[in-house]
Coordinates of C-alpha atoms in Angstrom, one line a residue:
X10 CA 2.6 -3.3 23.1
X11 CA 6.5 -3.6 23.4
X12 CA 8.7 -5.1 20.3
X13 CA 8.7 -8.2 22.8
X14 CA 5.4 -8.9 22.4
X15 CA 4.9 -8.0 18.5
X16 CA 7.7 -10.6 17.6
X17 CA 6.3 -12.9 20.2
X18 CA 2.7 -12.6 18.5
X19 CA 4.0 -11.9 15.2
X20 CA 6.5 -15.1 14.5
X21 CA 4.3 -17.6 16.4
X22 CA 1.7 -16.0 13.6
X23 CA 4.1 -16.8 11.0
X24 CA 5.2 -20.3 11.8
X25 CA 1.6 -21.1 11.8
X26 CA 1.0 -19.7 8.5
X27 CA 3.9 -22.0 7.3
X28 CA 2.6 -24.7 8.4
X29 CA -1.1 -24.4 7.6
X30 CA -0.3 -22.6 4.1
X31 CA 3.9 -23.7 3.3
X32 CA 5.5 -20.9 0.9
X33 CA 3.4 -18.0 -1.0
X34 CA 2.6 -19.5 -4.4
X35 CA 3.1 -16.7 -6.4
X36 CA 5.1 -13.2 -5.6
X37 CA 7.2 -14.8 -3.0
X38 CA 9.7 -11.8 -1.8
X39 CA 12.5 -14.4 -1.9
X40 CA 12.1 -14.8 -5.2
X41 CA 11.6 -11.1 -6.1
X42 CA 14.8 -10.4 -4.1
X43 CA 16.4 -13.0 -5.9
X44 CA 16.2 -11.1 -9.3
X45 CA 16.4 -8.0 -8.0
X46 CA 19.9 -9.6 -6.8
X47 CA 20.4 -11.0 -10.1
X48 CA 20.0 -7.6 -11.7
X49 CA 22.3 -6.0 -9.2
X50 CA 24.8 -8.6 -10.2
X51 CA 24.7 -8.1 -13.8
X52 CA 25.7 -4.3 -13.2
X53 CA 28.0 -5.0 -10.9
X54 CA 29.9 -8.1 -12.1
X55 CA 33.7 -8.6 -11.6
X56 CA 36.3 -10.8 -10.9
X57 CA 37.0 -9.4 -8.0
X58 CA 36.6 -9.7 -4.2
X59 CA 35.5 -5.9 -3.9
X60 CA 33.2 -5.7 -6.3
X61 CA 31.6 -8.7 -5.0
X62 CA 31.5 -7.5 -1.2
X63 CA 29.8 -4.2 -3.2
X64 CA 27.1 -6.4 -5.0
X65 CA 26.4 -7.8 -1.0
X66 CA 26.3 -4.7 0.8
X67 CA 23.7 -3.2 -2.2
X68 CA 21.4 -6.4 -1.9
X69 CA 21.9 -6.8 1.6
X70 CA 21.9 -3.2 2.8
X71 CA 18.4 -2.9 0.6
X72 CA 16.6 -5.3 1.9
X73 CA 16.9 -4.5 5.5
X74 CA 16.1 -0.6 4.9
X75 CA 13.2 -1.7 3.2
X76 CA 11.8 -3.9 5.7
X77 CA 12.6 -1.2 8.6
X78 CA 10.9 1.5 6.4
X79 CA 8.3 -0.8 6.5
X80 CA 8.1 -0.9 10.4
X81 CA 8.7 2.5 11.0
X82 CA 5.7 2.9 8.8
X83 CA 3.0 0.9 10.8
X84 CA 5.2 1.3 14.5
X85 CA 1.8 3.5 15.6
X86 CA -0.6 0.4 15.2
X87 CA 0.4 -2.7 16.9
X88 CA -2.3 -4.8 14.9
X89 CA 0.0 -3.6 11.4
X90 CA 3.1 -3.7 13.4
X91 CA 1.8 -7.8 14.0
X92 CA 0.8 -8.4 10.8
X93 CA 4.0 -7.2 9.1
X94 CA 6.0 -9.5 11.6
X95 CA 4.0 -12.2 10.7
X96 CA 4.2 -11.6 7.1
X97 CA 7.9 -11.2 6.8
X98 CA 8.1 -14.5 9.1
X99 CA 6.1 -16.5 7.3
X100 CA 8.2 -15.8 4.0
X101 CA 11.4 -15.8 5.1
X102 CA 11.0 -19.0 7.1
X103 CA 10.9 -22.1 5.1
X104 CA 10.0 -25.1 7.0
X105 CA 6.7 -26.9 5.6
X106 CA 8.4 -27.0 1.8
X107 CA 11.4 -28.2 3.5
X108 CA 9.8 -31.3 4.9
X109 CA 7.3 -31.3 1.6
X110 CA 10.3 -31.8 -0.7
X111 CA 11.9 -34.6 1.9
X112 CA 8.6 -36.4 2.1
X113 CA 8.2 -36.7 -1.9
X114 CA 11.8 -37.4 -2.3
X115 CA 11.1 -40.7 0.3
X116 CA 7.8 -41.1 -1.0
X117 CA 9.4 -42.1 -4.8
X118 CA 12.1 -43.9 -3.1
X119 CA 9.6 -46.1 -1.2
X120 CA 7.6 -46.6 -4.4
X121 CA 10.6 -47.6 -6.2
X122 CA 11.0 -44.8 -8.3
X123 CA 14.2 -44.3 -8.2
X124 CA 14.4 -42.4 -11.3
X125 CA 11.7 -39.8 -9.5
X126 CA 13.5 -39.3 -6.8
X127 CA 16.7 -38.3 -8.7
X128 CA 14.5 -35.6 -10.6
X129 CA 13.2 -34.3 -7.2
X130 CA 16.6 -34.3 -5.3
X131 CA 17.4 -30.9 -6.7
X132 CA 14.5 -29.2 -5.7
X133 CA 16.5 -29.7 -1.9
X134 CA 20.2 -29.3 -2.4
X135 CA 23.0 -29.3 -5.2
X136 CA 24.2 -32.8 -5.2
X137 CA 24.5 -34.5 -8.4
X138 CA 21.8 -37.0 -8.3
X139 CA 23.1 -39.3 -10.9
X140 CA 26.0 -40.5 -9.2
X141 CA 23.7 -41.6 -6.2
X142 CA 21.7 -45.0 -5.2
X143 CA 18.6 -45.2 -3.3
X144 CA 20.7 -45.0 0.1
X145 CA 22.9 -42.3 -1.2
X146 CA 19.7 -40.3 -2.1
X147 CA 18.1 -41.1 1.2
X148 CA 21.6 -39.9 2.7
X149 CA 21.2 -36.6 0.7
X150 CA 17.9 -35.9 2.1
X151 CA 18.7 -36.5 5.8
X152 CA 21.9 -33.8 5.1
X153 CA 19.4 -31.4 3.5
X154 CA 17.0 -31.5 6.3
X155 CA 19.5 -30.8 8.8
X156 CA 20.8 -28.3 6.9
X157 CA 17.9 -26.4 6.1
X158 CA 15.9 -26.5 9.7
X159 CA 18.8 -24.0 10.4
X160 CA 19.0 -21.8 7.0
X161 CA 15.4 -21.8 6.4
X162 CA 14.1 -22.3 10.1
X163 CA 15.6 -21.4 13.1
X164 CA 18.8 -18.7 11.8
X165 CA 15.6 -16.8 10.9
X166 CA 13.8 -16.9 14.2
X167 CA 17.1 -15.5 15.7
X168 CA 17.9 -13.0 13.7
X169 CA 14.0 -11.6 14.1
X170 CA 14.4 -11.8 17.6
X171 CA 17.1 -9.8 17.7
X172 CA 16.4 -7.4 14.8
X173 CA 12.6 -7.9 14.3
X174 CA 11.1 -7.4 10.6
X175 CA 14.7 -6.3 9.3
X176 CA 16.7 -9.0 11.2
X177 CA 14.7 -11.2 9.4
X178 CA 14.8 -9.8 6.0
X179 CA 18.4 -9.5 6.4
X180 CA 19.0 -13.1 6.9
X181 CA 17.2 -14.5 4.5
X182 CA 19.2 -11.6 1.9
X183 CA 22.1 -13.3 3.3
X184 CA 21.3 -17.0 2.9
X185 CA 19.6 -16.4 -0.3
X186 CA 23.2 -14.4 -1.8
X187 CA 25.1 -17.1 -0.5
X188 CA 22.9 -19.5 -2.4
X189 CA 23.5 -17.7 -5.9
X190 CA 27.0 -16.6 -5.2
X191 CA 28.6 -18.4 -2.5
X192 CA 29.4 -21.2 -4.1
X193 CA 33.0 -21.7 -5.4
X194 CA 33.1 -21.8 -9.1
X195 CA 35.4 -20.0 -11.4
X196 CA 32.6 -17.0 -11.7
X197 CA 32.1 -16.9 -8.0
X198 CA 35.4 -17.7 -6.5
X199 CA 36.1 -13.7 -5.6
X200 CA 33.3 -12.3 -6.6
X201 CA 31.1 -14.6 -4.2
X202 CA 33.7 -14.6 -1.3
X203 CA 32.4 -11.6 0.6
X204 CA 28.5 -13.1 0.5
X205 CA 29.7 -16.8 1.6
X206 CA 32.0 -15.3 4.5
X207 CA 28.5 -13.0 5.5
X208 CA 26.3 -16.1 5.7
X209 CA 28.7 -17.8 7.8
X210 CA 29.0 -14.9 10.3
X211 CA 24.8 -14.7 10.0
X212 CA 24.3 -18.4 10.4
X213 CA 26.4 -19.1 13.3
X214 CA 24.1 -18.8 16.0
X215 CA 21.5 -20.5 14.0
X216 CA 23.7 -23.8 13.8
X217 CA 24.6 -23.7 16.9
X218 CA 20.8 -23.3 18.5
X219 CA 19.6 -25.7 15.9
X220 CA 22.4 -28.6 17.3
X221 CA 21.7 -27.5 20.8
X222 CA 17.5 -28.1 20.2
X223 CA 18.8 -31.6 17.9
X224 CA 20.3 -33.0 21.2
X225 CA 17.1 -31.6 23.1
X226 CA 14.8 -33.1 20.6
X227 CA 16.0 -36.0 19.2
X228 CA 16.0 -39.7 21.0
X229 CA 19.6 -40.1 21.4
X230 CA 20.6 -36.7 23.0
X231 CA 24.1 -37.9 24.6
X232 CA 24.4 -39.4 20.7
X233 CA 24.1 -36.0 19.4
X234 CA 26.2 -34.4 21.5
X235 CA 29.1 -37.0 21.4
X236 CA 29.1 -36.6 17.7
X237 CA 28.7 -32.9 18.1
X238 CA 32.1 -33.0 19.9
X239 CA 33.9 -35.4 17.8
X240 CA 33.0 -34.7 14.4
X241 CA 31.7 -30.7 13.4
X242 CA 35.0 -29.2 13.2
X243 CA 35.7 -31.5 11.3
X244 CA 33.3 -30.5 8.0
X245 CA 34.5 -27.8 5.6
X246 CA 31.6 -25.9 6.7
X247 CA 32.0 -24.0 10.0
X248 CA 27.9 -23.9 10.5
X249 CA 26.5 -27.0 8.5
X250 CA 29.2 -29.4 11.1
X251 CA 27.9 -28.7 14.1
X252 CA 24.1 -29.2 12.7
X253 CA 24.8 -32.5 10.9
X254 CA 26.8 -34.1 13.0
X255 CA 23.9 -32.9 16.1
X256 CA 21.4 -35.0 13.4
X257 CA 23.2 -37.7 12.8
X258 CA 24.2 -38.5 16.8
X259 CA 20.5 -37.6 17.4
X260 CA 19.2 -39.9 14.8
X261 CA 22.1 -42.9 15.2
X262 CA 23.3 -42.8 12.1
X263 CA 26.4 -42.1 9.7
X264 CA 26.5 -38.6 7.4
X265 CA 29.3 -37.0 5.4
X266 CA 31.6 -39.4 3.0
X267 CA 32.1 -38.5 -0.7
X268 CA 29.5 -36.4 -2.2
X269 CA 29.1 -34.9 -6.2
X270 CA 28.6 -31.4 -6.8
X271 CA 27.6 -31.0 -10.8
X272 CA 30.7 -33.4 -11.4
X273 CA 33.3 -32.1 -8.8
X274 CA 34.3 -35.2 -6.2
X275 CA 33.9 -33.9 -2.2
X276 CA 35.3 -36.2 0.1
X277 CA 33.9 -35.0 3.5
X278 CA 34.5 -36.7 6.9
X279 CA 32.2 -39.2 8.5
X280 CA 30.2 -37.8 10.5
X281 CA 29.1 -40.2 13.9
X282 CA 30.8 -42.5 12.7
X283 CA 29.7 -45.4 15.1
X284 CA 26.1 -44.9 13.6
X285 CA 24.5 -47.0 11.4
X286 CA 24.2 -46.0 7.6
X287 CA 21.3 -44.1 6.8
X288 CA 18.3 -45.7 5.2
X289 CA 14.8 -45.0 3.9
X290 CA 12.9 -44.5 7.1
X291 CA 15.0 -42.0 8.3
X292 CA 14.1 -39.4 6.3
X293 CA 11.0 -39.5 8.0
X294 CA 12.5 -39.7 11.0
X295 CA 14.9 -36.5 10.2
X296 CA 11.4 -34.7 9.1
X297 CA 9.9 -35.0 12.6
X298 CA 13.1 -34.3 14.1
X299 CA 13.0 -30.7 12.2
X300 CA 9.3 -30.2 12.8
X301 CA 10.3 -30.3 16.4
X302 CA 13.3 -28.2 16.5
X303 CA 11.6 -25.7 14.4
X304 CA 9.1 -25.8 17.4
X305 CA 11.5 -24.8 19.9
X306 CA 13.4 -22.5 18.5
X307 CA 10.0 -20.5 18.1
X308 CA 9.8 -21.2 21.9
X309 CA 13.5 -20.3 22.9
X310 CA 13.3 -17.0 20.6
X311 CA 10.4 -15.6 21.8
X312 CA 11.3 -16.1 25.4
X313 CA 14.7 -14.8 24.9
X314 CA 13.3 -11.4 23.2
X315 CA 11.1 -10.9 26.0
X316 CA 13.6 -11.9 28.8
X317 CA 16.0 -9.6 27.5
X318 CA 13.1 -7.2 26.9
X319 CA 12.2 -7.4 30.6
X320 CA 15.7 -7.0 31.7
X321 CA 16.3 -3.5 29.7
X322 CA 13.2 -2.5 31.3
X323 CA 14.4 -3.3 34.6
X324 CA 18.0 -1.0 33.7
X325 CA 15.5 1.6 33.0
X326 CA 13.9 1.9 35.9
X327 CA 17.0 1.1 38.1

């Protein structure tokens, strides 16, 4: 069995598991690498753009050699060789407690709970949920979903397609720095710059597959697409644009504006402006939307390692 065929089997395993089970309650190796990445950045802490770049390379650079140790260990039985892809897909990828945490968020705000679902906005993104009203919440959550189908979804599927067990470990090490780093406060400024600028170079194809299957997906594809055109380049984030504005086309209605970040004011551009502004139902609606991009991109990867698979083999024998 080629490495085709183990990711193929291997991630479609995976996906399933996240579906049918979400996360791993307890030991998840996110969370494991998270400490051992807080560790690393307790040793390593300064204010200072190299050290920083060091503290990325360590966490990084250990997480991928342990996951291809790993593969090198079982490569001589494809059933183990499976099993670990599936494994390592299933933790890295995030998609059932993506749409989990959307749903209860629009589940208080349809009780009218509002108070709930400020307490649960956190558990999906960093906005400052005090400073928002039940539309600005329901605006947050839409954001978050498009977001996070390419973070925790599809930037993984690429990067195991093209780098198996340690493509995938890698980007998830990536995301997950960029998460506790990345972020531009005093502490992180320089010391977070080299991890930020990493999981923008790892999550550009991500973004840019996860718009593309948006348009695809979604019920207003020219929508997408328009907004796509008009509006990514202009968001401060060179891989969250092009996947919110591909929501917010797809799903007809308006994202960006001024957003709160633990008291610091963003004043971000509209996104699809023409759309309508977003309301309770279409956090639903941004959940199916997801559920069905994170479908494809299962699709698209897997036929893409095997096509380029098949055409290697072909070099070979020519």
């Amino acid at each position: 069995m080629g490495a085709d065929r183990v990711f193929a089997y291997g991630a479609t395993a995976g996906i399933l598991g996240d579906r049918l089970l979400g996360d791993p309650r307890r030991g998840h190796p996110v969370a494991a690498f998270g400490r051992a990445a807080g560790a690393v950045e307790h040793l390593l802490w300064r204010d200072h753009r190299g050290w920083g770049a060091l503290h990325t390379a360590v966490c990084v650079g250990g997480a991928v050699s342990l996951a291809a140790l790993a593969g090198s260990a079982l490569r001589a039985s494809r059933t183990a060789s499976v099993a670990l892809t599936a494994a390592a897909t299933w933790a890295v990828v995030g998609g059932t407690s993506l749409t989990r945490e959307a749903r209860a968020v629009g589940h208080a705000l349809e009780s009218g709970d509002l108070e709930a679902a400020r307490a649960r906005l956190p558990h999906l993104c960093g906005r400052d949920p005090q400073a928002l009203d039940a539309d600005g919440i329901a605006r947050a959550v839409v954001e978050s979903v498009a977001e996070n189908t390419s973070d925790a979804v599809v930037g993984a599927l690429v990067w195991g397609a093209v780098g198996g067990v340690p493509g995938l470990a890698g980007f998830r090490a990536v995301n997950t720095l960029d998460a506790m780093v990345g972020h531009r406060s005093p502490r992180y400024r320089r010391y977070g710059w080299a991890s930020a600028r990493l999981d923008d170079l790892a999550g550009w194809p991500g973004a840019r597959l996860t718009a593309v299957l948006a348009a695809v997906a979604g019920p207003d594809p020219r929508g997408a697409v328009r907004a796509w055109r008009a509006d990514a380049h202009r968001h401060p984030s060179p891989n969250a644009g092009p996947v919110e504005a591909s929501f917010a086309g797809a799903l007809g209605v308006r994202l960006g504006g001024t957003l709160s970040y633990g008291g610091r004011v963003e004043h971000r551009p509209v996104l699809n402006g023409p759309g309508r502004a977003v309301g309770l139902r279409d956090i639903e609606r941004a959940v199916r939307l997801s559920r069905r991009v994170g479908m494809l991109a299962l699709g698209v990867t897997v036929a893409g390692r095997m096509l380029a698979a098949g055409i290697l083999a072909k070099g070979h024998r020519s």
